[in-house]
Amino acid sequence: YQFGYQTSMFTDPLYLGKYPEYMLKLFGNKMPKIQANDMKTIKVGDGLCAFGVNFYRGKIVRYDKNKDVKFSEVRYPQGITNGLGWPVSVPPTYPEAFYDLLCQLYHRYENYGMKQLYITENGTCWDDKVSKNGEVDDEFRIYYIREHLRQLQKAILAGIPINTYFLWTLIDNYEWDLGHKPGSNFGGSWSLDGMAGRGAATNWREICVAIKI
């Protein structure tokens, strides 16, 4: 149910020209009325040059008959969270969520026109602190990026046609309604009274070289 609710309700119409049957049954009369030719119009996946994936976190769920969507999230006390408290898919909990998603997406739609995947956004936020010498200890972000690039490399070696990877983001950013709230910064470089050095930015080349990307 979780994959249907957050993914295939959008991707199945795009590539298969229909909604997942089990989700139609779940939503029942809450679904909008489908007009003639609607699904034909939506089914454009085989005409796309690529499919873009934004990935920041995974979600471990369990079946929950009492929930409208039939699942609820499970959080483990030993799990790692980012600066906004989102569980992230790195060891020790679900270390290959990114890899699993890429494989699941491609193998589900490879015979229906999915040609290649672009990783359009991937990154993490943290409550960064600038030291007296103007540098940021960015070990968490470096760790996050390295682990996700390893999963990306594994997917490529498994035959998933991934063409492009975009890290979110180059510099510090306003995170929607959070502004510059501590812990909400996704930037790989940090600007404060000029440009303060940041580990993730300065280690980007070393990370790529280390895993031979």
mmCIF file of C-alpha atoms in Angstrom:
data_model
loop_
_atom_site.group_PDB
_atom_site.id
_atom_site.type_symbol
_atom_site.label_atom_id
_atom_site.label_comp_id
_atom_site.label_asym_id
_atom_site.label_seq_id
_atom_site.Cartn_x
_atom_site.Cartn_y
_atom_site.Cartn_z
ATOM 1 C CA TYR A 1 0.000 0.000 0.000
ATOM 2 C CA GLN A 2 2.819 2.425 0.766
ATOM 3 C CA PHE A 3 4.380 2.043 -2.696
ATOM 4 C CA GLY A 4 0.971 2.452 -4.289
ATOM 5 C CA TYR A 5 0.045 5.500 -2.218
ATOM 6 C CA GLN A 6 3.307 7.401 -2.701
ATOM 7 C CA THR A 7 4.608 6.135 -6.033
ATOM 8 C CA SER A 8 2.613 3.906 -8.371
ATOM 9 C CA MET A 9 -0.584 5.971 -8.129
ATOM 10 C CA PHE A 10 1.430 8.497 -10.141
ATOM 11 C CA THR A 11 3.768 6.316 -12.187
ATOM 12 C CA ASP A 12 1.365 3.537 -13.243
ATOM 13 C CA PRO A 13 -0.925 5.936 -15.154
ATOM 14 C CA LEU A 14 2.144 7.484 -16.767
ATOM 15 C CA TYR A 15 3.545 4.201 -18.075
ATOM 16 C CA LEU A 16 0.719 1.646 -17.859
ATOM 17 C CA GLY A 17 -2.244 3.888 -18.566
ATOM 18 C CA LYS A 18 -4.130 2.791 -15.459
ATOM 19 C CA TYR A 19 -4.194 3.122 -11.691
ATOM 20 C CA PRO A 20 -3.197 0.156 -9.486
ATOM 21 C CA GLU A 21 -6.307 -1.959 -8.962
ATOM 22 C CA TYR A 22 -5.687 -2.420 -5.235
ATOM 23 C CA MET A 23 -5.460 1.340 -4.774
ATOM 24 C CA LEU A 24 -8.703 1.895 -6.699
ATOM 25 C CA LYS A 25 -10.338 -0.596 -4.377
ATOM 26 C CA LEU A 26 -8.832 1.125 -1.337
ATOM 27 C CA PHE A 27 -9.963 4.621 -2.328
ATOM 28 C CA GLY A 28 -13.329 3.561 -3.732
ATOM 29 C CA ASN A 29 -15.658 6.499 -4.320
ATOM 30 C CA LYS A 30 -12.986 8.933 -3.111
ATOM 31 C CA MET A 31 -11.308 8.615 -6.509
ATOM 32 C CA PRO A 32 -12.196 11.294 -9.061
ATOM 33 C CA LYS A 33 -14.357 10.147 -11.938
ATOM 34 C CA ILE A 34 -12.220 9.020 -14.862
ATOM 35 C CA GLN A 35 -13.496 10.465 -18.122
ATOM 36 C CA ALA A 36 -13.188 8.910 -21.568
ATOM 37 C CA ASN A 37 -9.633 9.152 -22.942
ATOM 38 C CA ASP A 38 -8.250 10.436 -19.600
ATOM 39 C CA MET A 39 -5.888 7.506 -19.164
ATOM 40 C CA LYS A 40 -4.843 7.601 -22.808
ATOM 41 C CA THR A 41 -3.936 11.259 -22.372
ATOM 42 C CA ILE A 42 -1.992 10.585 -19.160
ATOM 43 C CA LYS A 43 -0.073 7.606 -20.560
ATOM 44 C CA VAL A 44 2.945 9.436 -21.984
ATOM 45 C CA GLY A 45 5.752 7.497 -20.305
ATOM 46 C CA ASP A 46 6.995 5.827 -23.473
ATOM 47 C CA GLY A 47 7.495 9.267 -25.010
ATOM 48 C CA LEU A 48 9.706 10.570 -22.205
ATOM 49 C CA CYS A 49 13.472 10.587 -22.655
ATOM 50 C CA ALA A 50 13.981 10.003 -18.930
ATOM 51 C CA PHE A 51 12.209 9.692 -15.584
ATOM 52 C CA GLY A 52 13.365 11.958 -12.748
ATOM 53 C CA VAL A 53 13.712 10.707 -9.172
ATOM 54 C CA ASN A 54 13.923 12.939 -6.103
ATOM 55 C CA PHE A 55 15.173 10.976 -3.094
ATOM 56 C CA TYR A 56 15.927 12.267 0.393
ATOM 57 C CA ARG A 57 14.719 9.611 2.768
ATOM 58 C CA GLY A 58 13.202 6.170 2.967
ATOM 59 C CA LYS A 59 10.265 5.079 5.050
ATOM 60 C CA ILE A 60 9.891 1.784 6.882
ATOM 61 C CA VAL A 61 6.227 0.876 7.212
ATOM 62 C CA ARG A 62 4.004 -1.911 8.457
ATOM 63 C CA TYR A 63 0.492 -2.963 7.560
ATOM 64 C CA ASP A 64 -2.056 -1.149 9.687
ATOM 65 C CA LYS A 65 -5.686 -2.033 9.095
ATOM 66 C CA ASN A 66 -6.811 0.937 11.176
ATOM 67 C CA LYS A 67 -5.238 3.512 8.854
ATOM 68 C CA ASP A 68 -7.079 4.840 5.793
ATOM 69 C CA VAL A 69 -4.030 4.051 3.653
ATOM 70 C CA LYS A 70 -3.466 0.683 5.401
ATOM 71 C CA PHE A 71 0.068 1.372 6.581
ATOM 72 C CA SER A 72 1.867 3.277 9.304
ATOM 73 C CA GLU A 73 5.474 4.339 9.649
ATOM 74 C CA VAL A 74 7.871 2.482 11.927
ATOM 75 C CA ARG A 75 10.763 4.358 13.482
ATOM 76 C CA TYR A 76 13.613 2.608 15.250
ATOM 77 C CA PRO A 77 15.430 4.302 18.144
ATOM 78 C CA GLN A 78 18.814 3.424 16.619
ATOM 79 C CA GLY A 79 17.843 4.958 13.271
ATOM 80 C CA ILE A 80 19.651 8.025 11.950
ATOM 81 C CA THR A 81 17.683 11.208 11.252
ATOM 82 C CA ASN A 82 18.648 14.418 9.481
ATOM 83 C CA GLY A 83 18.408 17.972 10.759
ATOM 84 C CA LEU A 84 14.631 18.020 10.302
ATOM 85 C CA GLY A 85 14.113 14.701 12.062
ATOM 86 C CA TRP A 86 13.491 12.700 8.873
ATOM 87 C CA PRO A 87 14.796 9.119 9.031
ATOM 88 C CA VAL A 88 17.460 8.703 6.353
ATOM 89 C CA SER A 89 18.276 5.467 4.562
ATOM 90 C CA VAL A 90 21.817 4.795 5.706
ATOM 91 C CA PRO A 91 23.205 2.122 8.054
ATOM 92 C CA PRO A 92 22.053 0.804 10.477
ATOM 93 C CA THR A 93 18.437 1.046 9.212
ATOM 94 C CA TYR A 94 17.444 0.191 5.626
ATOM 95 C CA PRO A 95 20.849 1.003 4.101
ATOM 96 C CA GLU A 96 19.767 0.225 0.518
ATOM 97 C CA ALA A 97 16.437 2.025 0.184
ATOM 98 C CA PHE A 98 17.755 4.180 -2.670
ATOM 99 C CA TYR A 99 19.078 1.157 -4.569
ATOM 100 C CA ASP A 100 15.846 -0.778 -4.029
ATOM 101 C CA LEU A 101 13.705 2.098 -5.296
ATOM 102 C CA LEU A 102 15.785 2.566 -8.456
ATOM 103 C CA CYS A 103 15.622 -1.151 -9.262
ATOM 104 C CA GLN A 104 11.912 -1.388 -8.484
ATOM 105 C CA LEU A 105 11.024 1.592 -10.649
ATOM 106 C CA TYR A 106 13.024 0.529 -13.664
ATOM 107 C CA HIS A 107 12.051 -3.134 -13.623
ATOM 108 C CA ARG A 108 8.388 -2.236 -13.183
ATOM 109 C CA TYR A 109 8.330 -0.031 -16.267
ATOM 110 C CA GLU A 110 11.243 -1.079 -18.488
ATOM 111 C CA ASN A 111 8.883 -2.947 -20.836
ATOM 112 C CA TYR A 112 6.500 0.022 -20.957
ATOM 113 C CA GLY A 113 8.799 2.722 -22.252
ATOM 114 C CA MET A 114 11.016 3.739 -19.316
ATOM 115 C CA LYS A 115 14.348 4.475 -20.988
ATOM 116 C CA GLN A 116 16.593 5.908 -18.290
ATOM 117 C CA LEU A 117 16.550 7.503 -14.853
ATOM 118 C CA TYR A 118 17.833 10.901 -13.778
ATOM 119 C CA ILE A 119 18.463 11.489 -10.086
ATOM 120 C CA THR A 120 17.067 14.996 -10.093
ATOM 121 C CA GLU A 121 17.475 15.648 -6.340
ATOM 122 C CA ASN A 122 19.350 13.877 -3.561
ATOM 123 C CA GLY A 123 20.828 15.371 -0.425
ATOM 124 C CA THR A 124 20.358 15.975 3.262
ATOM 125 C CA CYS A 125 20.154 18.769 5.803
ATOM 126 C CA TRP A 126 21.883 19.280 9.109
ATOM 127 C CA ASP A 127 22.167 21.857 11.893
ATOM 128 C CA ASP A 128 25.527 23.148 10.724
ATOM 129 C CA LYS A 129 27.882 24.971 13.038
ATOM 130 C CA VAL A 130 30.686 27.248 11.858
ATOM 131 C CA SER A 131 33.908 26.894 13.819
ATOM 132 C CA LYS A 132 36.122 29.782 14.889
ATOM 133 C CA ASN A 133 38.322 29.251 11.854
ATOM 134 C CA GLY A 134 35.306 29.559 9.537
ATOM 135 C CA GLU A 135 34.885 25.897 8.675
ATOM 136 C CA VAL A 136 31.954 23.519 9.011
ATOM 137 C CA ASP A 137 32.353 20.020 10.401
ATOM 138 C CA ASP A 138 30.207 18.282 7.812
ATOM 139 C CA GLU A 139 30.816 14.604 8.514
ATOM 140 C CA PHE A 140 27.110 13.705 8.512
ATOM 141 C CA ARG A 141 26.492 15.163 5.058
ATOM 142 C CA ILE A 142 29.652 13.555 3.693
ATOM 143 C CA TYR A 143 28.530 10.211 5.119
ATOM 144 C CA TYR A 144 25.036 10.586 3.636
ATOM 145 C CA ILE A 145 26.321 11.512 0.172
ATOM 146 C CA ARG A 146 28.913 8.738 0.149
ATOM 147 C CA GLU A 147 26.385 6.058 1.140
ATOM 148 C CA HIS A 148 23.872 7.175 -1.491
ATOM 149 C CA LEU A 149 26.502 7.315 -4.219
ATOM 150 C CA ARG A 150 27.479 3.768 -3.308
ATOM 151 C CA GLN A 151 23.861 2.691 -3.733
ATOM 152 C CA LEU A 152 23.729 4.573 -7.030
ATOM 153 C CA GLN A 153 26.867 2.828 -8.224
ATOM 154 C CA LYS A 154 25.415 -0.548 -7.232
ATOM 155 C CA ALA A 155 22.262 0.161 -9.237
ATOM 156 C CA ILE A 156 24.309 1.133 -12.306
ATOM 157 C CA LEU A 157 26.359 -2.057 -12.020
ATOM 158 C CA ALA A 158 23.087 -3.994 -11.756
ATOM 159 C CA GLY A 159 22.075 -2.629 -15.152
ATOM 160 C CA ILE A 160 19.790 0.243 -14.181
ATOM 161 C CA PRO A 161 20.238 2.967 -16.855
ATOM 162 C CA ILE A 162 20.989 6.003 -14.696
ATOM 163 C CA ASN A 163 22.239 8.913 -16.752
ATOM 164 C CA THR A 164 22.512 11.854 -14.363
ATOM 165 C CA TYR A 165 22.872 12.661 -10.653
ATOM 166 C CA PHE A 166 22.102 16.079 -9.138
ATOM 167 C CA LEU A 167 23.071 16.812 -5.541
ATOM 168 C CA TRP A 168 20.650 19.055 -3.674
ATOM 169 C CA THR A 169 22.034 21.581 -3.315
ATOM 170 C CA LEU A 170 25.161 23.572 -4.163
ATOM 171 C CA ILE A 171 24.695 26.398 -1.645
ATOM 172 C CA ASP A 172 22.572 27.027 1.431
ATOM 173 C CA ASN A 173 18.895 27.435 0.639
ATOM 174 C CA TYR A 174 15.585 28.583 2.045
ATOM 175 C CA GLU A 175 13.713 25.361 2.752
ATOM 176 C CA TRP A 176 10.121 26.158 1.759
ATOM 177 C CA ASP A 177 8.274 27.408 4.842
ATOM 178 C CA LEU A 178 11.265 26.786 7.150
ATOM 179 C CA GLY A 179 13.489 29.573 5.834
ATOM 180 C CA HIS A 180 16.907 29.302 7.473
ATOM 181 C CA LYS A 181 15.600 27.322 10.439
ATOM 182 C CA PRO A 182 18.512 25.515 12.102
ATOM 183 C CA GLY A 183 18.763 22.020 10.713
ATOM 184 C CA SER A 184 16.968 22.777 7.453
ATOM 185 C CA ASN A 185 19.983 23.641 5.289
ATOM 186 C CA PHE A 186 20.686 21.236 2.397
ATOM 187 C CA GLY A 187 23.573 23.202 0.903
ATOM 188 C CA GLY A 188 26.915 21.684 0.026
ATOM 189 C CA SER A 189 28.544 25.089 0.513
ATOM 190 C CA TRP A 190 27.680 27.635 3.160
ATOM 191 C CA SER A 191 27.598 31.411 2.863
ATOM 192 C CA LEU A 192 27.859 33.506 5.973
ATOM 193 C CA ASP A 193 29.911 36.711 5.988
ATOM 194 C CA GLY A 194 31.448 35.464 2.783
ATOM 195 C CA MET A 195 31.978 31.777 2.038
ATOM 196 C CA ALA A 196 32.809 29.430 4.863
ATOM 197 C CA GLY A 197 34.529 26.184 3.963
ATOM 198 C CA ARG A 198 32.352 23.088 4.128
ATOM 199 C CA GLY A 199 33.398 19.487 4.243
ATOM 200 C CA ALA A 200 30.816 18.142 1.805
ATOM 201 C CA ALA A 201 31.799 20.662 -0.844
ATOM 202 C CA THR A 202 35.528 20.242 -0.447
ATOM 203 C CA ASN A 203 35.245 16.445 -0.202
ATOM 204 C CA TRP A 204 32.959 15.985 -3.214
ATOM 205 C CA ARG A 205 35.814 15.141 -5.575
ATOM 206 C CA GLU A 206 37.426 12.813 -3.039
ATOM 207 C CA ILE A 207 34.125 10.979 -2.495
ATOM 208 C CA CYS A 208 33.617 10.435 -6.237
ATOM 209 C CA VAL A 209 37.193 9.271 -6.736
ATOM 210 C CA ALA A 210 37.016 6.922 -3.761
ATOM 211 C CA ILE A 211 34.022 5.021 -5.164
ATOM 212 C CA LYS A 212 35.296 5.350 -8.745
ATOM 213 C CA ILE A 213 32.390 7.326 -10.207
#
